[in-house]
Short mmCIF file of C-alpha atoms and ligand atoms in Angstrom, two decimals:
data_model
loop_
_atom_site.label_atom_id
_atom_site.label_comp_id
_atom_site.label_asym_id
_atom_site.label_seq_id
_atom_site.Cartn_x
_atom_site.Cartn_y
_atom_site.Cartn_z
CA MET H 85 34.62 53.64 -42.68
CA ARG H 86 31.37 53.92 -40.73
CA ILE H 87 29.84 57.54 -40.50
CA ILE H 88 26.90 58.00 -38.47
CA ALA H 89 24.68 61.38 -37.85
CA HIS H 90 22.38 61.94 -35.16
CA VAL H 91 19.55 64.70 -35.89
CA ASP H 92 17.94 66.12 -32.95
CA MET H 93 15.22 68.97 -33.64
CA ASP H 94 15.83 72.09 -31.21
CA ALA H 95 12.75 72.30 -28.56
CA PHE H 96 10.73 70.28 -31.05
CA PHE H 97 7.11 71.17 -29.84
CA ALA H 98 7.65 74.62 -28.85
CA SER H 99 9.26 75.14 -31.93
CA VAL H 100 6.51 74.05 -34.02
CA GLU H 101 3.96 76.16 -32.15
CA GLU H 102 6.32 79.17 -32.44
CA ARG H 103 6.41 78.80 -36.04
CA ASP H 104 2.75 78.29 -36.35
CA ARG H 105 1.53 81.09 -34.02
CA PRO H 106 3.88 84.41 -35.31
CA ARG H 107 2.07 86.32 -32.67
CA LEU H 108 4.08 84.16 -30.00
CA ALA H 109 7.51 84.75 -31.61
CA GLY H 110 10.10 85.90 -29.03
CA ARG H 111 7.99 84.82 -25.93
CA PRO H 112 8.75 82.29 -23.40
CA LEU H 113 6.71 79.05 -24.24
CA VAL H 114 5.86 75.76 -22.17
CA VAL H 115 3.99 73.02 -23.82
CA GLY H 116 2.50 70.56 -21.83
CA ALA H 117 -0.41 69.84 -19.30
CA ASP H 118 -2.79 72.44 -18.01
CA PRO H 119 -1.00 74.33 -15.32
CA LYS H 120 -4.44 75.42 -13.71
CA ASP H 121 -2.95 78.66 -12.14
CA GLY H 122 -0.32 76.25 -10.49
CA LYS H 123 -2.64 73.49 -9.46
CA GLY H 124 -2.25 71.51 -12.30
CA ARG H 125 -0.94 67.85 -11.76
CA GLY H 126 0.76 67.17 -15.15
CA VAL H 127 4.33 67.65 -16.52
CA VAL H 128 6.07 69.72 -18.96
CA SER H 129 6.58 68.37 -22.18
CA THR H 130 9.00 70.93 -23.60
CA ALA H 131 10.03 74.48 -23.23
CA ASN H 132 11.61 76.82 -25.62
CA TYR H 133 15.09 78.16 -24.72
CA LYS H 134 13.49 81.31 -23.61
CA ALA H 135 11.68 79.43 -20.96
CA ARG H 136 14.60 77.13 -19.88
CA ALA H 137 16.05 80.55 -19.02
CA TYR H 138 13.52 80.39 -16.11
CA GLY H 139 14.70 76.80 -15.04
CA ILE H 140 11.68 75.08 -16.76
CA HIS H 141 12.16 71.97 -18.65
CA SER H 142 10.86 68.63 -19.91
CA ALA H 143 9.26 66.14 -17.48
CA GLN H 144 9.02 68.93 -14.64
CA PRO H 145 5.77 68.98 -12.92
CA ILE H 146 3.62 71.73 -14.85
CA ALA H 147 2.98 73.25 -11.15
CA THR H 148 6.85 73.97 -10.65
CA ALA H 149 6.62 75.80 -14.09
CA TRP H 150 4.02 77.69 -13.33
CA ARG H 151 5.65 78.71 -10.24
CA LEU H 152 9.31 79.48 -11.80
CA ALA H 153 7.05 81.36 -14.59
CA GLU H 154 5.14 83.91 -12.01
CA LYS H 155 8.56 84.23 -10.19
CA ALA H 156 10.33 85.35 -13.67
CA ARG H 157 6.79 87.65 -14.09
CA ARG H 158 7.34 89.14 -10.66
CA ASP H 159 10.98 89.98 -11.46
CA GLY H 160 9.78 91.81 -14.55
CA LEU H 161 10.74 89.44 -17.36
CA PRO H 162 8.46 88.42 -20.30
CA PRO H 163 5.74 86.52 -18.84
CA ALA H 164 5.64 82.73 -20.24
CA VAL H 165 2.65 81.32 -22.18
CA PHE H 166 1.61 77.80 -21.56
CA LEU H 167 0.14 75.67 -24.40
CA ASP H 168 -1.56 72.23 -24.58
CA VAL H 169 0.15 69.54 -26.70
CA ASP H 170 -0.96 69.09 -30.21
CA MET H 171 0.14 65.83 -31.38
CA ARG H 172 -1.20 66.36 -34.77
CA ARG H 173 0.73 69.15 -35.94
CA TYR H 174 4.18 67.88 -34.30
CA GLY H 175 3.24 64.45 -35.87
CA ALA H 176 2.92 66.08 -39.48
CA ALA H 177 6.25 68.01 -39.05
CA SER H 178 8.10 65.04 -37.92
CA ARG H 179 6.77 62.99 -40.82
CA GLU H 180 8.04 65.84 -43.38
CA ILE H 181 11.32 66.01 -41.60
CA MET H 182 11.57 62.13 -41.81
CA LYS H 183 10.82 62.12 -45.08
CA MET H 184 13.49 64.76 -46.18
CA LEU H 185 16.24 62.69 -44.05
CA ARG H 186 15.68 59.51 -46.13
CA ALA H 187 16.54 61.32 -49.18
CA HIS H 188 19.77 61.96 -47.83
CA ALA H 189 20.91 58.69 -46.53
CA PRO H 190 20.03 55.11 -47.76
CA HIS H 191 19.46 53.87 -43.92
CA VAL H 192 17.58 56.34 -41.61
CA GLU H 193 16.53 55.19 -38.04
CA GLU H 194 13.61 57.17 -36.63
CA ALA H 195 14.59 57.05 -33.01
CA SER H 196 11.77 59.29 -31.64
CA VAL H 197 9.54 61.85 -33.02
CA ASP H 198 12.10 64.36 -33.22
CA GLU H 199 15.34 62.44 -33.60
CA ALA H 200 17.00 60.05 -36.35
CA TYR H 201 20.21 58.34 -37.00
CA LEU H 202 21.55 58.54 -40.56
CA ASP H 203 24.02 56.45 -42.02
CA LEU H 204 26.58 58.67 -44.11
CA SER H 205 29.16 56.16 -44.46
CA SER H 206 28.61 56.51 -48.19
CA ALA H 207 29.65 60.10 -47.95
CA GLY H 208 33.32 58.65 -47.60
CA SER H 209 35.07 61.09 -45.23
CA TYR H 210 34.15 63.12 -42.18
CA GLY H 211 34.44 66.47 -44.32
CA ARG H 212 31.94 65.26 -46.77
CA ALA H 213 29.34 63.91 -44.27
CA GLU H 214 29.55 67.51 -42.50
CA GLU H 215 28.78 69.28 -45.55
CA GLU H 216 25.82 66.65 -45.94
CA ALA H 217 24.81 67.71 -42.67
CA ARG H 218 25.04 71.41 -43.26
CA ALA H 219 22.91 70.87 -46.40
CA ILE H 220 20.08 68.54 -44.25
CA LYS H 221 20.04 71.58 -41.68
CA GLU H 222 19.56 73.91 -44.61
CA GLU H 223 16.60 71.94 -46.11
CA ILE H 224 15.01 71.54 -42.68
CA ARG H 225 15.38 75.27 -41.97
CA THR H 226 13.90 76.48 -45.37
CA LYS H 227 11.35 73.95 -46.04
CA GLU H 228 9.93 73.49 -42.36
CA ARG H 229 11.17 76.64 -40.86
CA LEU H 230 12.66 74.74 -37.86
CA THR H 231 16.17 74.03 -36.55
CA ALA H 232 18.04 70.98 -35.75
CA SER H 233 21.14 69.75 -34.19
CA VAL H 234 23.51 67.50 -35.78
CA GLY H 235 26.31 65.13 -34.35
CA ILE H 236 28.53 63.24 -36.16
CA GLY H 237 30.59 60.14 -35.28
CA PRO H 238 31.70 56.51 -36.02
CA ASN H 239 28.94 55.08 -34.16
CA LYS H 240 25.36 56.18 -32.69
CA LEU H 241 26.56 56.55 -29.48
CA VAL H 242 29.02 59.24 -30.06
CA ALA H 243 26.89 61.21 -32.69
CA LYS H 244 24.00 61.12 -30.34
CA ILE H 245 26.39 62.72 -27.38
CA ALA H 246 27.83 65.13 -30.40
CA SER H 247 24.43 66.39 -31.40
CA ASP H 248 23.63 67.68 -27.95
CA ARG H 249 26.77 69.61 -27.31
CA GLN H 250 26.15 72.63 -29.29
CA LYS H 251 22.19 73.02 -29.12
CA PRO H 252 20.30 74.95 -30.43
CA ASP H 253 21.27 74.82 -34.08
CA GLY H 254 24.42 73.07 -33.68
CA LEU H 255 26.58 70.99 -35.54
CA THR H 256 29.28 69.06 -33.92
CA VAL H 257 31.81 66.55 -35.90
CA VAL H 258 33.69 64.09 -33.88
CA ARG H 259 36.51 62.23 -35.90
CA PRO H 260 37.32 58.58 -34.68
CA ASP H 261 40.73 59.92 -33.52
CA ASP H 262 39.20 62.38 -31.13
CA VAL H 263 36.59 60.19 -29.73
CA LEU H 264 38.49 59.63 -26.59
CA GLY H 265 39.09 62.92 -25.85
CA PHE H 266 36.12 64.51 -26.54
CA LEU H 267 34.24 62.20 -24.08
CA ALA H 268 36.92 62.42 -21.41
CA PRO H 269 35.70 65.81 -19.79
CA LEU H 270 32.00 65.08 -20.05
CA PRO H 271 30.16 64.19 -16.77
CA LEU H 272 29.32 60.53 -16.39
CA ARG H 273 25.51 61.22 -16.89
CA THR H 274 26.17 62.22 -20.37
CA ILE H 275 26.77 58.78 -21.32
CA PRO H 276 23.41 57.30 -22.66
CA GLY H 277 22.35 54.58 -20.09
CA ILE H 278 24.12 55.89 -17.04
CA GLY H 279 21.03 56.87 -14.77
CA PRO H 280 20.98 57.94 -11.17
CA LYS H 281 22.22 54.45 -9.78
CA THR H 282 25.23 53.89 -11.89
CA GLU H 283 26.12 57.76 -11.38
CA ALA H 284 25.84 57.21 -7.60
CA ALA H 285 27.82 54.12 -7.51
CA LEU H 286 30.77 55.86 -9.62
CA ALA H 287 30.45 58.94 -7.65
CA ALA H 288 30.88 57.03 -4.13
CA ARG H 289 34.33 56.30 -5.82
CA GLY H 290 35.11 60.00 -6.32
CA MET H 291 34.27 59.46 -10.30
CA ARG H 292 32.46 62.41 -11.92
CA THR H 293 33.59 62.44 -15.43
CA VAL H 294 34.12 59.87 -18.45
CA ALA H 295 37.95 60.18 -17.92
CA ASP H 296 37.57 59.48 -14.04
CA ALA H 297 35.96 56.09 -14.74
CA ARG H 298 38.05 54.84 -17.28
CA ARG H 299 40.35 54.09 -14.39
CA ILE H 300 38.24 51.16 -13.49
CA THR H 301 39.11 47.74 -15.25
CA GLU H 302 36.54 45.68 -17.73
CA PRO H 303 36.60 42.62 -15.12
CA GLU H 304 36.02 45.36 -12.02
CA LEU H 305 33.06 46.88 -14.00
CA TYR H 306 31.68 43.50 -14.75
CA ALA H 307 32.12 42.47 -11.17
CA GLN H 308 30.05 45.94 -9.92
CA PHE H 309 27.22 46.02 -12.66
CA GLY H 310 27.46 42.57 -14.35
CA ALA H 311 26.53 42.90 -18.24
CA TRP H 312 25.73 46.37 -18.04
CA GLY H 313 29.43 46.89 -16.72
CA ILE H 314 30.94 45.39 -20.00
CA ASP H 315 28.70 47.80 -22.21
CA LEU H 316 29.60 50.49 -19.76
CA TYR H 317 33.57 49.68 -20.34
CA ALA H 318 32.82 50.11 -24.07
CA LYS H 319 30.84 53.57 -23.67
CA LEU H 320 33.11 55.14 -21.66
CA ARG H 321 35.71 54.69 -24.76
CA GLY H 322 32.80 55.64 -27.24
CA ALA H 323 33.56 51.98 -28.52
CA TYR H 324 30.24 50.93 -28.33
CA ASP H 325 28.76 50.28 -31.69
CA THR H 326 25.23 49.15 -32.47
CA PRO H 327 23.35 48.87 -35.76
CA LEU H 328 20.59 51.45 -36.92
CA VAL H 329 17.17 50.27 -36.09
CA VAL H 330 15.32 50.69 -39.50
CA GLU H 331 11.61 50.72 -39.96
CA GLY H 332 9.50 50.05 -36.97
CA GLU H 333 11.46 47.62 -35.03
CA ALA H 334 11.99 48.21 -31.50
CA LYS H 335 9.80 51.40 -31.48
CA SER H 336 6.75 52.27 -29.43
CA ILE H 337 4.03 55.07 -29.02
CA GLY H 338 2.85 55.52 -25.84
CA GLU H 339 0.95 58.65 -23.52
CA GLN H 340 0.24 58.82 -19.68
CA GLU H 341 -1.87 60.94 -17.46
CA THR H 342 -1.31 62.09 -13.86
CA PHE H 343 -4.60 62.75 -12.58
CA ALA H 344 -5.34 66.07 -10.49
CA GLU H 345 -5.98 63.81 -7.29
CA ASP H 346 -5.20 60.25 -6.78
CA THR H 347 -8.45 58.20 -7.06
CA ARG H 348 -9.88 54.74 -6.91
CA ASP H 349 -13.10 55.90 -8.78
CA PRO H 350 -13.37 52.94 -11.70
CA VAL H 351 -15.35 55.26 -13.88
CA MET H 352 -13.09 58.07 -14.02
CA LEU H 353 -10.13 55.53 -14.24
CA GLN H 354 -11.74 54.03 -17.38
CA GLU H 355 -12.62 57.02 -19.08
CA ALA H 356 -8.89 58.32 -18.49
CA LEU H 357 -7.89 54.87 -20.03
CA MET H 358 -10.13 55.48 -23.16
CA ARG H 359 -8.78 59.04 -23.59
CA LEU H 360 -5.00 57.51 -23.64
CA ALA H 361 -5.98 54.76 -25.84
CA ASP H 362 -7.85 57.08 -28.42
CA GLY H 363 -4.50 59.08 -27.96
CA VAL H 364 -2.07 56.69 -28.94
CA HIS H 365 -3.97 55.68 -31.65
CA ALA H 366 -4.20 59.05 -33.03
CA HIS H 367 -0.39 59.43 -32.42
CA CYS H 368 0.01 56.13 -34.18
CA ALA H 369 -1.82 57.61 -37.07
CA ALA H 370 0.25 61.02 -37.18
CA ARG H 371 3.48 59.09 -37.09
CA GLY H 372 2.25 56.96 -40.20
CA PHE H 373 2.22 53.70 -38.75
CA ALA H 374 -0.29 51.18 -40.20
CA SER H 375 -0.51 48.98 -37.17
CA PHE H 376 0.62 47.91 -33.99
CA ARG H 377 0.96 44.51 -32.09
CA SER H 378 1.47 44.94 -28.54
CA VAL H 379 -0.29 46.76 -26.02
CA THR H 380 1.01 47.73 -22.13
CA VAL H 381 -0.82 49.50 -19.59
CA THR H 382 1.19 51.33 -16.66
CA VAL H 383 -0.25 52.13 -13.24
CA ARG H 384 1.40 54.21 -11.00
CA PHE H 385 0.15 54.28 -7.26
CA ALA H 386 -0.42 56.70 -4.77
CA ASP H 387 2.88 55.75 -3.20
CA PHE H 388 4.60 55.83 -6.59
CA THR H 389 5.06 52.35 -7.00
CA THR H 390 4.56 51.54 -10.71
CA ARG H 391 3.32 48.30 -12.32
CA THR H 392 2.97 47.44 -16.17
CA ARG H 393 0.96 44.76 -17.75
CA GLY H 394 1.20 43.94 -21.60
CA ALA H 395 -0.05 41.55 -24.17
CA THR H 396 0.89 40.47 -27.63
CA LEU H 397 -2.00 40.45 -29.97
CA SER H 398 -2.51 37.67 -32.12
CA ALA H 399 -2.00 39.58 -35.14
CA PRO H 400 -1.01 43.12 -35.93
CA THR H 401 -4.01 45.81 -36.05
CA ALA H 402 -4.77 49.47 -36.62
CA ASP H 403 -8.40 49.18 -34.78
CA ARG H 404 -8.90 51.75 -32.27
CA ASP H 405 -11.53 49.46 -30.50
CA VAL H 406 -8.78 46.74 -30.25
CA LEU H 407 -6.72 49.11 -28.34
CA ARG H 408 -9.41 50.24 -26.09
CA PHE H 409 -10.52 46.46 -25.18
CA GLU H 410 -6.71 45.48 -24.98
CA ALA H 411 -6.32 48.51 -22.49
CA LEU H 412 -9.07 47.83 -20.36
CA ARG H 413 -8.56 44.13 -20.09
CA LEU H 414 -4.89 44.56 -18.88
CA PHE H 415 -6.10 47.52 -16.45
CA MET H 416 -9.07 45.62 -14.71
CA PRO H 417 -6.98 43.47 -12.35
CA PHE H 418 -5.69 47.02 -10.81
CA LEU H 419 -9.20 47.50 -9.84
CA ASP H 420 -9.41 44.44 -7.37
CA HIS H 421 -7.50 42.51 -5.29
CA ARG H 422 -5.57 40.66 -8.30
CA GLU H 423 -3.09 43.54 -8.94
CA ASN H 424 -4.17 46.01 -5.89
CA PRO H 425 -4.77 44.05 -3.10
CA GLY H 426 -4.14 47.09 -0.44
CA ARG H 427 -6.68 49.01 -2.67
CA ARG H 428 -4.17 51.96 -3.20
CA ALA H 429 -5.42 54.93 -4.72
CA ILE H 430 -3.71 55.50 -8.54
CA ARG H 431 -1.76 58.62 -9.10
CA LEU H 432 -1.08 58.05 -12.97
CA LEU H 433 -2.11 55.66 -15.92
CA GLY H 434 -0.39 55.12 -19.09
CA VAL H 435 -1.02 53.18 -22.55
CA ARG H 436 1.71 52.27 -24.80
CA VAL H 437 1.82 50.17 -28.09
CA GLU H 438 4.44 48.55 -29.72
CA LYS H 439 5.77 46.25 -32.65
CA LEU H 440 4.51 49.10 -35.03
CA GLN H 441 4.60 48.76 -38.84
P1 TTP Z 70 13.81 66.20 -26.97
O1 TTP Z 70 14.64 66.15 -28.19
O2 TTP Z 70 14.31 65.61 -25.78
O3 TTP Z 70 13.61 67.95 -26.53
P2 TTP Z 70 13.27 69.13 -27.42
O4 TTP Z 70 13.54 68.78 -28.82
O5 TTP Z 70 12.09 69.79 -26.89
O6 TTP Z 70 14.56 70.06 -26.96
P3 TTP Z 70 16.13 69.79 -27.29
O7 TTP Z 70 16.55 71.43 -28.11
O8 TTP Z 70 16.96 69.77 -26.15
O9 TTP Z 70 16.38 68.87 -28.16
O10 TTP Z 70 12.38 65.89 -26.81
C1 TTP Z 70 11.73 65.88 -28.32
C2 TTP Z 70 9.74 66.05 -28.08
O11 TTP Z 70 9.61 65.01 -27.03
C3 TTP Z 70 9.91 67.38 -26.90
O12 TTP Z 70 9.82 68.51 -27.89
C4 TTP Z 70 8.61 67.10 -26.31
C5 TTP Z 70 8.73 65.55 -26.30
N1 TTP Z 70 9.06 65.41 -24.83
C6 TTP Z 70 7.96 64.99 -24.17
O13 TTP Z 70 6.95 65.03 -24.22
N2 TTP Z 70 8.30 64.71 -22.69
C7 TTP Z 70 9.77 64.55 -22.41
O14 TTP Z 70 9.94 64.35 -20.95
C8 TTP Z 70 10.91 64.89 -23.26
C9 TTP Z 70 12.09 64.72 -22.78
C10 TTP Z 70 10.46 64.94 -24.63
MG1 MG Z 71 15.04 67.83 -29.51
#
């Protein structure tokens, strides 16, 4: 019997800040770009649950978060505190947590800085896996002074959906016999992989929940969505089973920056690119990676069209200058007619490394 747990830290960056700055305990916190009194152009990385009550959330423009915080303040609610991202401290906490998790399971997939899948099959039963999950949560609470939410199920898909059901500090166990019923009432967007497009296509047929979409046959889904339709059929039934990806494979680390104003200024752009490359390099070290082997640069133009260019290096490296050089080489064509014939201004730059070890 396969038993998989998904561990996901609660409001991770914000929780680390609350822990490390007792003065801020109990305040609404927003971690992300500089709000610049409402004129900032970056985004929210995360917000604690008190700030989420104001409508603030990850990936929201920081200016929107600022506006919501101002509104709450005018309504007499506690003012929100805006904090810069401090990846080094979050990376250190992440490494400690991953180390703890590896002591609880033979196979652990580090899915991102704050989440991991554990193979708990050796526990032998869902009851014992649940006890193990309680022990993990308790260890994270006492040693790191942070809370995590855990989901347990027969595969990664179900475990991931389960971990999100009772946040924060939740524990949700979905036994094999309960999978169909557990998923049935959930909105379609809860299923990883169902984005706005698939959601809209299904909504056009009057389908909002997982149970609704189960009325479509597999051949029909294939006809409409191709190979994704086959995966979707399995996912709607919680029968989508993929192996844990252990150690480095298929992982990436990236950073991006939205400019205060769209720009064509090559000096400014190159400086931003170097900042991003250095940030990614530091982030890699913070996550404990010894090397990377591929580099990707993302460019979003003023009209929001987005392009990427990537390269795989001849050998793995940890050299910051190699990363800077590759990022610059990949970016140069965006400064002239090769990748930017209309001389569009640039809104956002991103740098990402993959094939980590
Ligand atoms: P999440 O686990 O998605 O979010 P969270 O831990 O803040 O909150 P939740 O309790 O809902 O799990 O992401 C983990 C961290 O990754 C988050 O603390 C900050 C960072 N992050 C971003 O920087 N940008 C994003 O858009 C998202 C979603 C996360
Ligand atoms: Mg989280």
